[in-house]
Amino acid sequence: MVFNKRFDKLFVEEQFQDDVLDFSKEKHTGILEKYSISRKEALYARYLFLGLIPKKKALAEGEVEYARQKLLKIISPTDVQPKVKLSYKKKAIATALKVAAVLTIPLLLSTIYFYQKSKEGVPQQYALGQKAMHYNTVSAPLGAKSQVILPDGTLVWLNSGSSISYPITFNKKIRNVELKGEAFFDVVKDDKKPMLVSTNGLKVKVYGTKFNLNAFGGKKAVKTALVEGRVSIIIDGNKKEHNLKPGQVASFSQGKRVLEIAQIENEDVYIGWTIGKLIFRGESFTEVLDKLERWYNVDIELSDASLANYSMYATFFDENIEQVLDIFSASIPIKIEYPKRKKKPDGTYTKRKIIVKRDMSRQIRLN
Amino acid sequence: MEKAKVDIDIKKEWEGMIGGNEQAFSEIFTLFYSDLYQYGIKIFNLPDLVKDTIQDVFIRIWERRDTIGDVQSPKAYLISSVRRKLFHNRGARKNEIIEGVIKRENHENFSFITSEFIEIKEFSAQLKNLLATTINGLPERQRELILLRFYYNFKYKEIAGIMEINEQTVRNLMQRALAKLRQKIDRTLWEDIDNIDQLLLTFFFLIKKYSNSA
């Protein structure tokens, strides 16, 4: 059929657009009569309009809630108490509700345990020049992320397997915080009272800004990525403050004791995890597996060391561990085994284990 | 039926918010955040800026709730506020972007990618590609109009208010956009329609057969 000029006027009519988009079996004949068009013409119009509707892109879970909390904090700052919110995935919530009753008691015990522990184990640097103070320690368990609001209103996203300690009230001169692992900070601005985040071998001094700090693992470099504002890095045993500009990332490796500052190419690499994106840009396969272990709370065994150095590029969003490994196995010669979990004598199960092997059938023969 | 009910609830929440109810304010925010974000990101592909702008708009609404008059459609009112603020901010932030402080790819406003249309399973890959390229080839205002009309389901009158042009201009823009689209995709769409028609007929036939025998 040819491009039909008769439709020009009709197609612009709001009522016509609504009618054909609402084209169901019952209303079918009525619409055809109303506009004296054929069935096929009606379908043509309907699919033309349908084709103009872009797909709904869902925001990451938790993002709306995060924005809402932030807004409420601004319009009524007194209302929001410092609180800890765990953001699990939906599935996890469903399971969690089922076992909630069972969990209550162990949870209570562990709270007491952590409280005791945090009281005993006040890190040395806090104690300097301060009176007896209470500290909170919040951790994000493996496989989950946490969001913490510090006493000054600063928002902290804790990545899986990370923890943060902070005093219940900050002192007058400085906001001292200690981080283990990785966190994204949205620091409330206060020029008179900078925040000092201590971690593996360095401190980050902040007045008010957004940045990501990754201090996972002893050997690997501590990475500070600045999104907004200004921070400076102070290396332990050194007085000099190294300034960072927005869009820069500073890597400090303990071993070499070198601070490298580079331009950020893709911001999501550093902060994507806060909205549930898992991103790899040239990391070695072992680094990838390390990250996956924390992200999904599993143990992954790499049975063939020769696989360790493949560099990986990938972005995941909402995929489960099986899907992620499947995608990797499409690009590198691996096969994955999922052994059954073992039941321990006390009735609980061991942590889930996954074995990654070289897929010999996909070996490329060189001669 | 169901749609009307939702509308009433929004109106009720909106009035509650105007009356100073923080809970209602928070509901309105949660309800529209995603829509506003999608729209903002199409104007200006800078997530942080869009989020901050939405926040600014809501703070302003809350602070000035006494002076906000009768609002026919809260959704249109919000979209239009975010749009105005974003276009305003775009001017203000231009230098910053040129300097590359916020590093993002050059993004044309209201452009679409093919994968955004994969919703319609019946369409051939060829048609999907053709649709995306044709829509992206339209002038910016026509693309915005299509988004407002078919994604957000606004009436021409509301669109006129949001885009700050008169209703006749909206209709003219729509006519031009649709004519252009049909000129480009007419043949491919008819081919697909033939297939879809076959499919639907078979489907109806099966249903009929099934319901008769049951």
PDB file of C-alpha atoms in Angstrom, chain B residues 2-195:
ATOM      1  CA  GLU B   2      -8.929   2.574  37.620  1.00  0.00           C
ATOM      2  CA  LYS B   3      -7.219   5.521  36.016  1.00  0.00           C
ATOM      3  CA  ALA B   4      -9.837   7.941  37.348  1.00  0.00           C
ATOM      4  CA  LYS B   5      -9.303   6.629  40.845  1.00  0.00           C
ATOM      5  CA  VAL B   6      -5.570   7.221  40.657  1.00  0.00           C
ATOM      6  CA  ASP B   7      -6.193  10.761  39.425  1.00  0.00           C
ATOM      7  CA  ILE B   8      -8.356  11.555  42.416  1.00  0.00           C
ATOM      8  CA  ASP B   9      -5.723  10.255  44.791  1.00  0.00           C
ATOM      9  CA  ILE B  10      -3.062  12.420  43.211  1.00  0.00           C
ATOM     10  CA  LYS B  11      -5.308  15.448  43.500  1.00  0.00           C
ATOM     11  CA  LYS B  12      -5.950  14.616  47.135  1.00  0.00           C
ATOM     12  CA  GLU B  13      -2.258  14.206  47.887  1.00  0.00           C
ATOM     13  CA  TRP B  14      -1.518  17.424  46.040  1.00  0.00           C
ATOM     14  CA  GLU B  15      -4.064  19.349  48.108  1.00  0.00           C
ATOM     15  CA  GLY B  16      -2.659  17.768  51.243  1.00  0.00           C
ATOM     16  CA  MET B  17       0.780  18.962  50.253  1.00  0.00           C
ATOM     17  CA  ILE B  18      -0.466  22.495  49.594  1.00  0.00           C
ATOM     18  CA  GLY B  19      -2.018  22.353  53.048  1.00  0.00           C
ATOM     19  CA  GLY B  20       1.403  21.623  54.563  1.00  0.00           C
ATOM     20  CA  ASN B  21       1.191  17.868  54.959  1.00  0.00           C
ATOM     21  CA  GLU B  22       4.730  16.541  54.744  1.00  0.00           C
ATOM     22  CA  GLN B  23       3.583  12.975  54.230  1.00  0.00           C
ATOM     23  CA  ALA B  24       1.575  14.008  51.160  1.00  0.00           C
ATOM     24  CA  PHE B  25       4.538  15.993  49.876  1.00  0.00           C
ATOM     25  CA  SER B  26       6.711  12.933  50.209  1.00  0.00           C
ATOM     26  CA  GLU B  27       4.092  10.788  48.411  1.00  0.00           C
ATOM     27  CA  ILE B  28       3.941  13.201  45.491  1.00  0.00           C
ATOM     28  CA  PHE B  29       7.706  13.139  45.244  1.00  0.00           C
ATOM     29  CA  THR B  30       7.896   9.341  45.216  1.00  0.00           C
ATOM     30  CA  LEU B  31       5.063   9.114  42.705  1.00  0.00           C
ATOM     31  CA  PHE B  32       6.569  11.414  40.115  1.00  0.00           C
ATOM     32  CA  TYR B  33      10.299  11.171  40.680  1.00  0.00           C
ATOM     33  CA  SER B  34      10.887   8.497  38.087  1.00  0.00           C
ATOM     34  CA  ASP B  35       8.832  10.266  35.382  1.00  0.00           C
ATOM     35  CA  LEU B  36      10.536  13.562  36.044  1.00  0.00           C
ATOM     36  CA  TYR B  37      13.927  11.936  35.953  1.00  0.00           C
ATOM     37  CA  GLN B  38      13.257  10.213  32.613  1.00  0.00           C
ATOM     38  CA  TYR B  39      12.147  13.493  31.148  1.00  0.00           C
ATOM     39  CA  GLY B  40      15.019  15.491  32.596  1.00  0.00           C
ATOM     40  CA  ILE B  41      17.593  13.047  31.360  1.00  0.00           C
ATOM     41  CA  LYS B  42      16.190  13.394  27.842  1.00  0.00           C
ATOM     42  CA  ILE B  43      16.641  17.167  27.971  1.00  0.00           C
ATOM     43  CA  PHE B  44      20.034  17.022  29.526  1.00  0.00           C
ATOM     44  CA  ASN B  45      21.958  13.809  29.919  1.00  0.00           C
ATOM     45  CA  LEU B  46      23.586  14.646  33.249  1.00  0.00           C
ATOM     46  CA  PRO B  47      22.118  12.468  36.005  1.00  0.00           C
ATOM     47  CA  ASP B  48      23.436  14.542  38.898  1.00  0.00           C
ATOM     48  CA  LEU B  49      22.202  17.793  37.447  1.00  0.00           C
ATOM     49  CA  VAL B  50      18.781  16.317  36.721  1.00  0.00           C
ATOM     50  CA  LYS B  51      18.482  14.913  40.231  1.00  0.00           C
ATOM     51  CA  ASP B  52      19.546  18.190  41.797  1.00  0.00           C
ATOM     52  CA  THR B  53      17.118  20.099  39.611  1.00  0.00           C
ATOM     53  CA  ILE B  54      14.193  17.889  40.593  1.00  0.00           C
ATOM     54  CA  GLN B  55      15.150  18.376  44.215  1.00  0.00           C
ATOM     55  CA  ASP B  56      15.313  22.155  43.746  1.00  0.00           C
ATOM     56  CA  VAL B  57      11.893  22.171  42.121  1.00  0.00           C
ATOM     57  CA  PHE B  58      10.362  20.275  45.025  1.00  0.00           C
ATOM     58  CA  ILE B  59      12.016  22.454  47.646  1.00  0.00           C
ATOM     59  CA  ARG B  60      10.689  25.522  45.878  1.00  0.00           C
ATOM     60  CA  ILE B  61       7.207  24.078  45.677  1.00  0.00           C
ATOM     61  CA  TRP B  62       7.283  23.245  49.381  1.00  0.00           C
ATOM     62  CA  GLU B  63       8.523  26.674  50.358  1.00  0.00           C
ATOM     63  CA  ARG B  64       6.023  28.481  48.177  1.00  0.00           C
ATOM     64  CA  ARG B  65       3.086  26.152  48.535  1.00  0.00           C
ATOM     65  CA  ASP B  66       0.871  28.990  49.777  1.00  0.00           C
ATOM     66  CA  THR B  67       1.301  30.918  46.565  1.00  0.00           C
ATOM     67  CA  ILE B  68       0.671  28.011  44.172  1.00  0.00           C
ATOM     68  CA  GLY B  69      -2.730  28.517  42.624  1.00  0.00           C
ATOM     69  CA  ASP B  70      -5.130  25.911  41.348  1.00  0.00           C
ATOM     70  CA  VAL B  71      -3.227  23.193  39.532  1.00  0.00           C
ATOM     71  CA  GLN B  72      -5.222  21.202  36.978  1.00  0.00           C
ATOM     72  CA  SER B  73      -2.691  18.441  36.482  1.00  0.00           C
ATOM     73  CA  PRO B  74       0.078  18.015  39.073  1.00  0.00           C
ATOM     74  CA  LYS B  75       2.055  15.912  36.603  1.00  0.00           C
ATOM     75  CA  ALA B  76       1.986  18.605  33.907  1.00  0.00           C
ATOM     76  CA  TYR B  77       2.811  21.242  36.490  1.00  0.00           C
ATOM     77  CA  LEU B  78       5.837  19.284  37.721  1.00  0.00           C
ATOM     78  CA  ILE B  79       7.131  18.410  34.260  1.00  0.00           C
ATOM     79  CA  SER B  80       6.822  22.001  33.220  1.00  0.00           C
ATOM     80  CA  SER B  81       8.645  23.238  36.347  1.00  0.00           C
ATOM     81  CA  VAL B  82      11.489  20.766  35.889  1.00  0.00           C
ATOM     82  CA  ARG B  83      11.713  21.625  32.202  1.00  0.00           C
ATOM     83  CA  ARG B  84      11.949  25.351  32.822  1.00  0.00           C
ATOM     84  CA  LYS B  85      14.520  24.952  35.558  1.00  0.00           C
ATOM     85  CA  LEU B  86      16.616  22.561  33.486  1.00  0.00           C
ATOM     86  CA  PHE B  87      16.685  24.797  30.432  1.00  0.00           C
ATOM     87  CA  HIS B  88      17.640  27.600  32.747  1.00  0.00           C
ATOM     88  CA  ASN B  89      20.393  25.535  34.350  1.00  0.00           C
ATOM     89  CA  ARG B  90      21.621  24.332  31.000  1.00  0.00           C
ATOM     90  CA  GLY B  91      22.546  27.908  30.147  1.00  0.00           C
ATOM     91  CA  ALA B  92      24.227  28.386  33.484  1.00  0.00           C
ATOM     92  CA  ARG B  93      26.235  25.184  33.267  1.00  0.00           C
ATOM     93  CA  LYS B  94      27.310  25.420  29.658  1.00  0.00           C
ATOM     94  CA  ASN B  95      30.794  26.714  30.448  1.00  0.00           C
ATOM     95  CA  GLU B  96      31.348  23.998  32.924  1.00  0.00           C
ATOM     96  CA  ILE B  97      30.455  21.384  30.366  1.00  0.00           C
ATOM     97  CA  ILE B  98      32.682  22.836  27.683  1.00  0.00           C
ATOM     98  CA  GLU B  99      35.586  22.744  30.080  1.00  0.00           C
ATOM     99  CA  GLY B 100      34.908  19.075  30.529  1.00  0.00           C
ATOM    100  CA  VAL B 101      34.472  19.176  34.272  1.00  0.00           C
ATOM    101  CA  ILE B 102      31.453  17.008  33.879  1.00  0.00           C
ATOM    102  CA  LYS B 103      32.609  14.488  31.381  1.00  0.00           C
ATOM    103  CA  ARG B 104      29.849  13.043  29.316  1.00  0.00           C
ATOM    104  CA  GLU B 105      29.444  12.285  25.670  1.00  0.00           C
ATOM    105  CA  ASN B 106      27.783  14.894  23.524  1.00  0.00           C
ATOM    106  CA  HIS B 107      24.179  14.068  23.792  1.00  0.00           C
ATOM    107  CA  GLU B 108      21.489  15.420  21.558  1.00  0.00           C
ATOM    108  CA  ASN B 109      18.336  16.366  23.356  1.00  0.00           C
ATOM    109  CA  PHE B 110      15.379  14.019  23.139  1.00  0.00           C
ATOM    110  CA  SER B 111      17.196  11.468  21.068  1.00  0.00           C
ATOM    111  CA  PHE B 112      16.377   7.803  21.304  1.00  0.00           C
ATOM    112  CA  ILE B 113      18.252   4.607  20.782  1.00  0.00           C
ATOM    113  CA  THR B 114      16.889   1.562  19.032  1.00  0.00           C
ATOM    114  CA  SER B 115      16.815  -0.514  22.181  1.00  0.00           C
ATOM    115  CA  GLU B 116      14.360   1.928  23.694  1.00  0.00           C
ATOM    116  CA  PHE B 117      11.675   0.613  21.383  1.00  0.00           C
ATOM    117  CA  ILE B 118      12.129  -3.098  21.770  1.00  0.00           C
ATOM    118  CA  GLU B 119       8.915  -3.208  23.784  1.00  0.00           C
ATOM    119  CA  ILE B 120       6.894  -3.982  20.658  1.00  0.00           C
ATOM    120  CA  LYS B 121       7.761  -7.579  19.982  1.00  0.00           C
ATOM    121  CA  GLU B 122       5.821  -7.720  16.750  1.00  0.00           C
ATOM    122  CA  PHE B 123       8.067  -5.189  15.036  1.00  0.00           C
ATOM    123  CA  SER B 124      10.819  -6.374  12.747  1.00  0.00           C
ATOM    124  CA  ALA B 125      14.367  -5.319  13.513  1.00  0.00           C
ATOM    125  CA  GLN B 126      14.333  -3.310  10.319  1.00  0.00           C
ATOM    126  CA  LEU B 127      11.315  -1.298  11.431  1.00  0.00           C
ATOM    127  CA  LYS B 128      12.765  -0.679  14.885  1.00  0.00           C
ATOM    128  CA  ASN B 129      15.949   0.709  13.401  1.00  0.00           C
ATOM    129  CA  LEU B 130      14.076   2.780  10.894  1.00  0.00           C
ATOM    130  CA  LEU B 131      11.820   4.199  13.614  1.00  0.00           C
ATOM    131  CA  ALA B 132      14.715   5.162  15.850  1.00  0.00           C
ATOM    132  CA  THR B 133      16.665   6.853  13.050  1.00  0.00           C
ATOM    133  CA  THR B 134      13.604   8.670  11.783  1.00  0.00           C
ATOM    134  CA  ILE B 135      12.609   9.940  15.214  1.00  0.00           C
ATOM    135  CA  ASN B 136      16.167  11.066  15.882  1.00  0.00           C
ATOM    136  CA  GLY B 137      16.147  12.850  12.527  1.00  0.00           C
ATOM    137  CA  LEU B 138      13.203  15.001  13.588  1.00  0.00           C
ATOM    138  CA  PRO B 139      13.781  18.506  14.948  1.00  0.00           C
ATOM    139  CA  GLU B 140      14.232  18.737  18.711  1.00  0.00           C
ATOM    140  CA  ARG B 141      10.807  20.256  19.400  1.00  0.00           C
ATOM    141  CA  GLN B 142       9.004  17.551  17.469  1.00  0.00           C
ATOM    142  CA  ARG B 143      10.866  14.861  19.402  1.00  0.00           C
ATOM    143  CA  GLU B 144       9.929  16.487  22.668  1.00  0.00           C
ATOM    144  CA  LEU B 145       6.317  16.670  21.541  1.00  0.00           C
ATOM    145  CA  ILE B 146       6.270  12.965  20.713  1.00  0.00           C
ATOM    146  CA  LEU B 147       7.680  12.143  24.125  1.00  0.00           C
ATOM    147  CA  LEU B 148       5.107  14.317  25.903  1.00  0.00           C
ATOM    148  CA  ARG B 149       2.179  13.054  23.873  1.00  0.00           C
ATOM    149  CA  PHE B 150       2.864   9.329  23.647  1.00  0.00           C
ATOM    150  CA  TYR B 151       5.044   8.553  26.619  1.00  0.00           C
ATOM    151  CA  TYR B 152       3.544  10.924  29.156  1.00  0.00           C
ATOM    152  CA  ASN B 153       0.085  10.903  27.611  1.00  0.00           C
ATOM    153  CA  PHE B 154      -0.437  14.644  27.893  1.00  0.00           C
ATOM    154  CA  LYS B 155      -3.204  16.453  26.010  1.00  0.00           C
ATOM    155  CA  TYR B 156      -2.261  19.057  23.404  1.00  0.00           C
ATOM    156  CA  LYS B 157      -3.453  21.759  25.749  1.00  0.00           C
ATOM    157  CA  GLU B 158      -1.140  20.575  28.516  1.00  0.00           C
ATOM    158  CA  ILE B 159       1.745  20.177  26.078  1.00  0.00           C
ATOM    159  CA  ALA B 160       1.206  23.750  24.894  1.00  0.00           C
ATOM    160  CA  GLY B 161       1.583  24.859  28.496  1.00  0.00           C
ATOM    161  CA  ILE B 162       4.696  22.786  29.099  1.00  0.00           C
ATOM    162  CA  MET B 163       6.479  23.760  25.895  1.00  0.00           C
ATOM    163  CA  GLU B 164       5.334  27.353  26.203  1.00  0.00           C
ATOM    164  CA  ILE B 165       3.859  27.534  22.703  1.00  0.00           C
ATOM    165  CA  ASN B 166       0.234  27.786  21.608  1.00  0.00           C
ATOM    166  CA  GLU B 167      -2.002  24.819  20.967  1.00  0.00           C
ATOM    167  CA  GLN B 168      -2.217  25.344  17.219  1.00  0.00           C
ATOM    168  CA  THR B 169       1.580  25.266  17.002  1.00  0.00           C
ATOM    169  CA  VAL B 170       1.536  21.969  18.885  1.00  0.00           C
ATOM    170  CA  ARG B 171      -0.890  20.515  16.337  1.00  0.00           C
ATOM    171  CA  ASN B 172       1.173  21.802  13.441  1.00  0.00           C
ATOM    172  CA  LEU B 173       4.308  20.278  14.917  1.00  0.00           C
ATOM    173  CA  MET B 174       2.526  16.965  15.396  1.00  0.00           C
ATOM    174  CA  GLN B 175       1.253  16.957  11.844  1.00  0.00           C
ATOM    175  CA  ARG B 176       4.716  17.617  10.482  1.00  0.00           C
ATOM    176  CA  ALA B 177       6.304  14.981  12.707  1.00  0.00           C
ATOM    177  CA  LEU B 178       3.782  12.285  11.788  1.00  0.00           C
ATOM    178  CA  ALA B 179       3.903  13.104   8.079  1.00  0.00           C
ATOM    179  CA  LYS B 180       7.672  12.822   8.113  1.00  0.00           C
ATOM    180  CA  LEU B 181       7.559   9.574  10.048  1.00  0.00           C
ATOM    181  CA  ARG B 182       5.005   7.996   7.765  1.00  0.00           C
ATOM    182  CA  GLN B 183       6.847   9.087   4.716  1.00  0.00           C
ATOM    183  CA  LYS B 184       9.928   7.233   5.949  1.00  0.00           C
ATOM    184  CA  ILE B 185       8.459   4.130   7.501  1.00  0.00           C
ATOM    185  CA  ASP B 186       5.206   3.679   5.580  1.00  0.00           C
ATOM    186  CA  ARG B 187       6.251   0.730   3.462  1.00  0.00           C
ATOM    187  CA  THR B 188       8.088  -1.143   6.198  1.00  0.00           C
ATOM    188  CA  LEU B 189       5.260  -0.584   8.639  1.00  0.00           C
ATOM    189  CA  TRP B 190       2.677  -1.920   6.161  1.00  0.00           C
ATOM    190  CA  GLU B 191       4.779  -5.037   5.686  1.00  0.00           C
ATOM    191  CA  ASP B 192       4.911  -5.566   9.422  1.00  0.00           C
ATOM    192  CA  ILE B 193       1.188  -4.871   9.746  1.00  0.00           C
ATOM    193  CA  ASP B 194       0.466  -7.634   7.249  1.00  0.00           C
ATOM    194  CA  ASN B 195       2.375 -10.051   9.424  1.00  0.00           C
TER     195      ASN B 195
END
